Coordinates of C-alpha atoms in Angstrom, one line a residue:
M1221 CA 58.8 57.5 78.3
Q1222 CA 59.3 53.7 77.9
A1223 CA 60.2 51.7 74.8
Y1224 CA 58.5 48.3 75.0
I1225 CA 59.5 45.2 73.1
I1226 CA 56.2 43.7 72.0
D1227 CA 57.5 40.7 70.0
A1228 CA 60.7 39.2 68.5
C1229 CA 61.0 36.6 65.8
R1230 CA 63.8 35.2 63.6
T1231 CA 64.5 32.7 60.9
P1232 CA 66.4 29.5 61.5
R1233 CA 70.0 29.9 60.7
S1234 CA 71.2 27.9 57.7
I1235 CA 74.7 27.0 56.5
G1236 CA 76.2 30.0 54.8
K1237 CA 77.5 28.3 51.7
L1238 CA 76.0 28.1 48.2
G1239 CA 74.9 24.5 47.4
K1240 CA 74.9 23.5 51.1
G1241 CA 72.6 25.9 52.9
A1242 CA 68.9 25.6 52.7
L1243 CA 68.4 29.4 52.4
A1244 CA 71.4 30.2 50.2
H1245 CA 69.3 30.3 47.0
L1246 CA 67.0 33.0 48.3
H1247 CA 67.3 36.8 47.9
P1248 CA 68.4 38.6 51.1
Q1249 CA 65.3 40.8 50.8
H1250 CA 63.1 37.7 50.8
L1251 CA 64.7 36.6 54.1
G1252 CA 64.1 40.1 55.6
A1253 CA 60.6 40.0 54.3
T1254 CA 60.0 36.7 56.0
V1255 CA 60.5 38.1 59.5
L1256 CA 58.9 41.4 58.7
R1257 CA 55.7 39.7 57.5
A1258 CA 55.8 37.4 60.5
I1259 CA 56.1 40.2 63.1
A1260 CA 53.2 42.0 61.5
E1261 CA 50.9 39.0 61.3
R1262 CA 51.7 37.7 64.8
N1263 CA 50.7 41.0 66.3
D1264 CA 47.8 42.0 63.9
L1265 CA 49.8 45.1 63.1
N1266 CA 48.6 47.8 60.8
T1267 CA 51.8 48.4 58.9
A1268 CA 50.6 52.0 58.0
D1269 CA 51.3 52.7 61.7
V1270 CA 54.9 51.7 61.5
D1271 CA 57.0 54.9 61.7
D1272 CA 60.2 53.4 60.7
I1273 CA 62.0 50.1 60.1
I1274 CA 65.7 50.2 61.2
W1275 CA 67.7 47.4 59.7
G1276 CA 71.2 46.0 60.2
T1277 CA 73.2 44.6 57.3
N1278 CA 77.0 44.5 57.4
I1279 CA 78.1 43.8 53.9
Q1280 CA 75.9 46.2 51.8
I1281 CA 77.0 45.2 48.3
G1282 CA 75.3 43.4 45.4
K1283 CA 71.9 42.0 46.5
Q1284 CA 72.4 43.3 50.1
R1285 CA 72.7 46.9 49.0
S1286 CA 70.0 49.5 48.4
D1287 CA 68.5 49.9 51.9
L1288 CA 67.6 46.3 52.5
G1289 CA 65.2 47.2 55.3
R1290 CA 63.0 49.3 53.1
M1291 CA 63.1 46.9 50.2
A1292 CA 62.3 43.9 52.5
A1293 CA 59.3 45.8 53.9
L1294 CA 58.0 46.4 50.5
D1295 CA 58.5 42.8 49.6
A1296 CA 56.6 41.9 52.8
D1297 CA 53.6 44.0 51.6
Y1298 CA 54.0 46.6 54.2
D1299 CA 52.1 49.9 53.7
V1300 CA 54.3 52.3 51.7
K1301 CA 54.0 54.8 54.6
S1302 CA 56.3 52.6 56.7
S1303 CA 59.8 54.1 56.1
G1304 CA 63.0 52.2 56.4
V1305 CA 66.8 52.7 56.8
T1306 CA 69.7 50.2 56.9
L1307 CA 72.8 50.7 58.9
D1308 CA 76.2 49.0 59.4
R1309 CA 78.0 48.7 62.8
F1310 CA 79.7 45.5 61.6
C1311 CA 78.7 42.6 63.9
G1312 CA 77.0 45.0 66.3
S1313 CA 74.4 46.2 63.7
G1314 CA 71.6 44.1 65.1
I1315 CA 71.9 45.5 68.6
S1316 CA 72.3 49.1 67.3
T1317 CA 69.1 48.9 65.3
V1318 CA 67.1 48.0 68.4
S1319 CA 68.9 50.7 70.4
I1320 CA 68.1 53.4 67.9
A1321 CA 64.5 52.2 67.7
A1322 CA 64.2 52.4 71.4
A1323 CA 65.7 55.9 71.5
Q1324 CA 63.3 57.1 68.9
I1325 CA 60.4 55.9 71.0
M1326 CA 61.8 57.0 74.3
S1327 CA 62.3 60.5 72.9
G1328 CA 58.7 60.7 71.9
M1329 CA 59.6 61.1 68.2
E1330 CA 58.1 57.8 67.1
D1331 CA 55.4 55.3 68.4
V1332 CA 56.0 52.2 66.4
V1333 CA 59.4 51.1 65.1
I1334 CA 60.5 47.7 63.9
A1335 CA 64.2 46.8 64.3
G1336 CA 66.2 43.9 63.0
G1337 CA 68.7 42.7 60.5
T1338 CA 69.6 40.3 57.7
E1339 CA 72.8 38.8 56.6
M1340 CA 73.3 36.1 53.9
M1341 CA 76.9 35.1 54.2
S1342 CA 76.5 32.5 51.6
Y1343 CA 75.9 35.2 49.1
T1344 CA 78.6 37.7 50.2
N1345 CA 81.2 35.0 50.5
S1346 CA 80.3 33.9 47.0
I1347 CA 81.1 37.2 45.4
A1348 CA 84.2 38.1 47.5
D1349 CA 87.6 38.1 45.7
P1350 CA 89.7 35.4 47.5
N1351 CA 92.8 37.1 46.3
E1352 CA 91.9 40.5 47.8
P1353 CA 92.9 41.0 51.5
L1354 CA 90.0 42.1 53.6
M1355 CA 91.1 45.4 55.1
L1356 CA 88.8 47.5 57.2
D1357 CA 90.9 50.6 56.4
S1358 CA 90.2 50.1 52.7
G1359 CA 93.8 50.8 51.8
N1360 CA 93.9 54.1 53.7
L1361 CA 97.6 54.0 54.6
S1362 CA 97.3 57.0 56.9
L1363 CA 94.7 55.2 59.0
R1364 CA 96.7 52.0 58.9
E1365 CA 99.7 53.8 60.4
K1366 CA 97.6 55.1 63.2
H1367 CA 95.5 52.1 63.9
P1368 CA 96.7 48.9 62.2
Q1369 CA 93.7 46.6 61.9
S1370 CA 94.2 42.9 61.2
Q1371 CA 91.9 39.9 60.3
Q1372 CA 89.5 39.1 63.1
G1373 CA 90.6 35.5 63.7
V1374 CA 94.2 36.7 64.0
C1375 CA 93.0 39.3 66.5
A1376 CA 91.3 36.6 68.5
D1377 CA 94.5 34.5 68.6
A1378 CA 96.5 37.6 69.6
I1379 CA 94.1 38.3 72.5
A1380 CA 94.4 34.7 73.7
T1381 CA 98.2 35.1 73.6
L1382 CA 98.1 38.3 75.6
E1383 CA 95.7 36.9 78.1
G1384 CA 97.6 33.6 78.4
I1385 CA 94.5 31.6 77.4
D1386 CA 95.4 28.4 75.7
R1387 CA 93.2 26.2 73.5
A1388 CA 91.9 23.8 76.1
P1389 CA 89.4 26.2 77.8
L1390 CA 88.3 27.5 74.5
D1391 CA 87.5 24.1 73.2
E1392 CA 85.6 23.4 76.5
L1393 CA 83.5 26.5 75.9
A1394 CA 82.8 25.4 72.4
V1395 CA 81.5 22.0 73.5
V1396 CA 79.3 23.7 76.2
S1397 CA 77.9 25.9 73.5
Q1398 CA 77.0 22.9 71.4
Q1399 CA 75.5 21.0 74.3
R1400 CA 73.4 24.0 75.4
A1401 CA 72.1 24.7 71.9
G1402 CA 71.2 21.0 71.5
R1403 CA 69.3 21.1 74.8
A1404 CA 67.5 24.3 73.8
I1405 CA 66.4 22.9 70.4
E1406 CA 65.3 19.6 72.0
E1407 CA 63.3 21.4 74.7
G1408 CA 61.7 23.8 72.2
R1409 CA 63.3 26.9 73.9
F1410 CA 63.6 28.7 70.5
D1411 CA 60.1 27.8 69.2
K1412 CA 58.4 31.0 70.3
S1413 CA 60.6 33.2 68.1
L1414 CA 61.4 30.8 65.2
V1415 CA 59.5 31.4 62.0
P1416 CA 59.8 29.1 59.0
V1417 CA 61.1 30.3 55.6
Y1418 CA 59.2 29.4 52.5
N1419 CA 60.3 29.4 48.9
H1420 CA 58.6 31.6 46.3
D1421 CA 56.5 28.7 45.2
G1422 CA 55.2 28.2 48.8
S1423 CA 57.2 25.1 49.5
L1424 CA 59.2 25.0 52.8
A1425 CA 62.8 26.0 52.6
L1426 CA 63.8 25.7 56.3
D1427 CA 62.0 25.5 59.7
K1428 CA 64.8 24.4 62.0
E1429 CA 68.4 25.3 62.9
E1430 CA 70.8 23.9 60.3
F1431 CA 74.2 24.6 61.7
P1432 CA 74.5 23.0 65.2
R1433 CA 76.6 19.9 65.6
P1434 CA 75.3 18.5 68.9
G1435 CA 77.6 15.5 68.8
T1436 CA 80.7 17.8 69.2
T1437 CA 83.2 16.5 71.8
L1438 CA 86.6 17.6 73.1
E1439 CA 88.0 14.7 71.2
S1440 CA 86.4 15.8 67.9
L1441 CA 87.6 19.4 68.3
A1442 CA 91.1 18.2 69.1
G1443 CA 91.3 16.8 65.6
L1444 CA 90.7 20.3 64.0
K1445 CA 93.6 22.3 62.8
T1446 CA 93.8 25.9 63.8
V1447 CA 93.1 28.1 60.8
F1448 CA 94.3 31.6 61.4
E1449 CA 98.0 30.9 61.3
A1450 CA 97.7 30.8 57.6
W1451 CA 95.8 34.1 57.6
S1452 CA 98.5 35.6 59.9
D1453 CA 101.0 35.2 57.1
I1454 CA 99.0 36.7 54.3
A1455 CA 100.5 39.9 52.9
V1456 CA 98.1 42.9 52.9
D1457 CA 100.2 45.4 50.9
E1458 CA 102.9 45.5 48.2
D1459 CA 105.6 45.8 50.9
G1460 CA 104.7 42.3 52.1
V1461 CA 103.3 43.4 55.5
T1462 CA 101.1 40.6 56.8
Y1463 CA 98.0 40.5 59.0
G1464 CA 100.1 39.1 61.9
Q1465 CA 102.7 41.9 61.5
L1466 CA 100.0 44.6 61.7
I1467 CA 99.2 43.4 65.3
L1468 CA 102.9 43.0 66.2
R1469 CA 103.5 46.6 65.2
K1470 CA 101.1 47.7 67.9
Y1471 CA 101.9 45.0 70.4
P1472 CA 105.6 44.2 70.1
E1473 CA 105.5 42.5 73.5
I1474 CA 103.9 39.5 71.7
E1475 CA 106.9 37.5 70.7
K1476 CA 104.8 35.0 68.7
I1477 CA 101.0 34.7 68.3
N1478 CA 99.7 31.4 69.7
H1479 CA 97.1 30.2 67.3
V1480 CA 94.3 28.5 69.2
H1481 CA 91.1 29.1 67.2
H1482 CA 89.6 26.8 64.5
A1483 CA 86.3 26.1 62.9
G1484 CA 84.9 24.5 66.0
N1485 CA 85.6 27.3 68.5
S1486 CA 84.8 30.2 66.2
S1487 CA 81.4 31.5 65.1
G1488 CA 79.6 29.7 62.3
V1489 CA 79.1 31.2 58.8
V1490 CA 75.4 31.2 58.3
D1491 CA 72.4 33.0 56.7
G1492 CA 69.6 34.5 58.9
A1493 CA 67.3 37.4 59.7
A1494 CA 65.5 38.7 62.7
A1495 CA 62.9 41.4 63.6
L1496 CA 61.6 43.0 66.8
L1497 CA 58.5 45.2 67.3
L1498 CA 58.9 48.1 69.6
T1499 CA 56.2 50.6 70.6
S1500 CA 55.4 53.3 73.0
E1501 CA 53.3 52.6 76.1
K1502 CA 50.5 54.7 74.7
Y1503 CA 50.4 52.8 71.3
A1504 CA 50.5 49.4 73.0
E1505 CA 47.6 50.3 75.3
K1506 CA 45.5 51.8 72.5
N1507 CA 46.0 48.7 70.2
G1508 CA 45.7 46.0 72.8
L1509 CA 49.4 44.9 72.6
T1510 CA 51.0 43.3 75.6
P1511 CA 54.6 44.3 76.1
R1512 CA 57.0 41.5 76.8
A1513 CA 60.0 43.6 77.9
R1514 CA 61.2 47.2 78.2
V1515 CA 64.5 48.6 77.1
V1516 CA 66.3 49.7 80.3
A1517 CA 69.5 51.2 78.9
T1518 CA 71.8 51.1 75.9
A1519 CA 75.4 52.0 75.5
N1520 CA 78.2 52.0 72.9
M1521 CA 81.9 51.6 73.6
G1522 CA 85.1 51.8 71.5
D1523 CA 88.3 50.0 72.3
C1524 CA 91.6 49.2 70.6
P1525 CA 91.0 48.7 66.8
T1526 CA 94.1 46.6 66.5
L1527 CA 92.9 43.9 68.9
M1528 CA 89.4 44.7 67.7
L1529 CA 87.4 42.3 69.9
N1530 CA 87.9 43.6 73.5
A1531 CA 85.1 46.2 73.8
P1532 CA 82.3 44.0 75.2
V1533 CA 83.6 44.2 78.8
P1534 CA 83.8 48.0 79.0
A1535 CA 80.5 48.2 77.1
A1536 CA 78.8 45.9 79.7
K1537 CA 80.2 48.0 82.6
K1538 CA 79.0 51.2 80.9
V1539 CA 75.4 50.0 80.3
L1540 CA 75.2 48.6 83.9
S1541 CA 76.2 52.0 85.1
K1542 CA 73.7 53.8 82.9
A1543 CA 71.0 51.4 84.2
G1544 CA 72.0 51.8 87.9
L1545 CA 72.4 48.0 88.1
S1546 CA 75.1 45.7 89.3
R1547 CA 76.5 42.5 87.8
D1548 CA 74.5 40.5 90.3
D1549 CA 71.2 42.0 89.0
I1550 CA 71.5 40.4 85.6
D1551 CA 69.8 37.0 85.2
V1552 CA 70.7 36.4 81.6
W1553 CA 73.9 37.3 79.8
E1554 CA 74.2 37.1 76.0
I1555 CA 77.7 37.7 74.7
N1556 CA 78.2 36.8 71.0
E1557 CA 80.6 34.0 70.5
A1558 CA 82.4 35.6 67.6
F1559 CA 85.4 33.5 68.8
A1560 CA 85.7 31.5 72.0
V1561 CA 88.2 33.9 73.5
V1562 CA 85.7 36.8 73.3
A1563 CA 83.2 34.9 75.5
E1564 CA 85.9 33.4 77.8
K1565 CA 87.6 36.7 78.5
F1566 CA 84.2 38.3 79.1
I1567 CA 83.3 35.7 81.7
R1568 CA 86.7 35.9 83.4
D1569 CA 87.0 39.7 83.4
L1570 CA 83.5 40.3 84.8
E1571 CA 83.7 37.2 87.1
L1572 CA 80.4 35.9 85.9
D1573 CA 78.5 32.8 86.8
R1574 CA 78.9 30.6 83.7
E1575 CA 75.5 29.2 84.2
K1576 CA 74.0 32.6 83.4
V1577 CA 76.0 33.2 80.2
N1578 CA 74.8 32.1 76.8
I1579 CA 72.4 29.7 78.5
N1580 CA 71.1 28.3 75.3
G1581 CA 74.3 28.2 73.4
G1582 CA 75.9 30.8 71.1
A1583 CA 77.3 31.5 67.7
M1584 CA 79.9 28.7 67.9
A1585 CA 77.0 26.3 67.8
L1586 CA 74.2 28.3 66.1
G1587 CA 76.1 30.6 63.7
H1588 CA 76.6 34.4 63.4
P1589 CA 74.7 36.1 60.5
I1590 CA 76.6 39.3 61.1
G1591 CA 74.1 42.1 60.6
A1592 CA 71.2 40.1 62.2
T1593 CA 73.0 38.4 65.2
G1594 CA 72.4 41.3 67.7
S1595 CA 68.7 41.3 67.1
I1596 CA 68.6 37.5 67.4
L1597 CA 70.4 37.7 70.7
I1598 CA 68.0 40.2 72.2
G1599 CA 65.1 37.9 71.2
T1600 CA 66.9 34.9 72.6
A1601 CA 67.5 36.7 75.9
L1602 CA 63.9 37.7 76.1
D1603 CA 62.7 34.2 75.5
E1604 CA 65.0 32.9 78.2
L1605 CA 63.8 35.6 80.7
E1606 CA 60.3 34.4 80.2
R1607 CA 61.2 30.8 80.4
S1608 CA 63.2 31.2 83.6
R1609 CA 61.1 34.0 85.1
G1610 CA 64.2 36.2 85.3
R1611 CA 64.1 40.0 85.4
Y1612 CA 67.1 41.5 83.6
A1613 CA 69.2 40.5 80.6
L1614 CA 72.3 42.1 79.2
I1615 CA 73.2 41.6 75.6
T1616 CA 76.5 42.7 74.0
M1617 CA 78.9 41.7 71.3
C1618 CA 82.2 42.7 69.8
A1619 CA 82.2 44.6 66.4
A1620 CA 85.0 45.2 63.9
G1621 CA 86.9 48.4 64.3
G1622 CA 87.2 47.8 68.1
M1623 CA 83.6 48.5 69.2
A1624 CA 80.7 47.0 71.2
P1625 CA 77.1 48.0 71.6
A1626 CA 75.3 46.8 74.7
M1627 CA 71.7 46.7 76.0
I1628 CA 69.8 45.8 79.1
I1629 CA 66.2 44.7 78.9
E1630 CA 63.7 44.0 81.7
R1631 CA 60.9 41.4 81.4
V1632 CA 57.5 42.9 82.1

């Protein structure tokens, strides 16, 4: 049984900072409701037919708690029969929601599932305690002893150090990301998926990408200071152990972490939401829906929690194997640019054609609304397959805890 992607839509991404971002004053449920309403209206969908809404949200506290997927659906005036659940696989949440939706349909358990995600980093950053270390182990010293887990930017710098990748190629990749995003926006490559966000009074909040800086050059990036050296020296416990020392405990071969990442070659902090409509073949035929793609294969992979960001390569290999495809079969690759080294290592390890990777830019230019990004990337890959008449796309991304979900879709 096939799981078809009927449609994909997303909001523009806005700067994730209160007082600066065009969406920062809105409720996260409102942002989710925007894409849920759009996906229903665009496809004349009877929301009473929706078996489930599977939503990704990473930081489920405050306004982002309480099953955001279900609450956003109610806010979008969905029929109360359409159930909802919200999950957290850190950055990988938005791919996992689509994977689970596809699995439900392919198993024959469901016929209509909407998957997606929402993250308002402007809100979660505003309520975070700046004096409290952000520890994934939540102070579990037993886990910390087994698998020390550091701050993600420090991990990115540690990976660059181990791989012998210096700042120059990472800055080059960041400039390419900005250039490609600028071209995509200018040529309207995102227009099919982009839906405007309106305020409660009906006035327009945002209808275009807010984060990109298309004028970025190698010279302008050279003027930016690396930022994670300071993080590396932050103590995470009362014994004075720092983020950097957590990594050195596991990788003593690193004499000194070479800090190469900064605001320009790291993912942008933004607000955003995305939704995809998936159905069975039978439901699509019965209701006159035209599938745009099918889900070919999905996979999940764990890797070293201490380095945290290295699972996309084995995840890509695993999903290729499940699909019975080779690297050369893939026309479009989407790897989340959490940090430049993640994408650079991915390209190098898999020996990829750079012209097929993040063709329309990535998170360094467009931003990374954590729980929503995976769903955004799937929609972006689908749009690009249709534009370029390609056949297969592979989408993957690193996730905290040392994980990566991956998916292959085929244009139909």
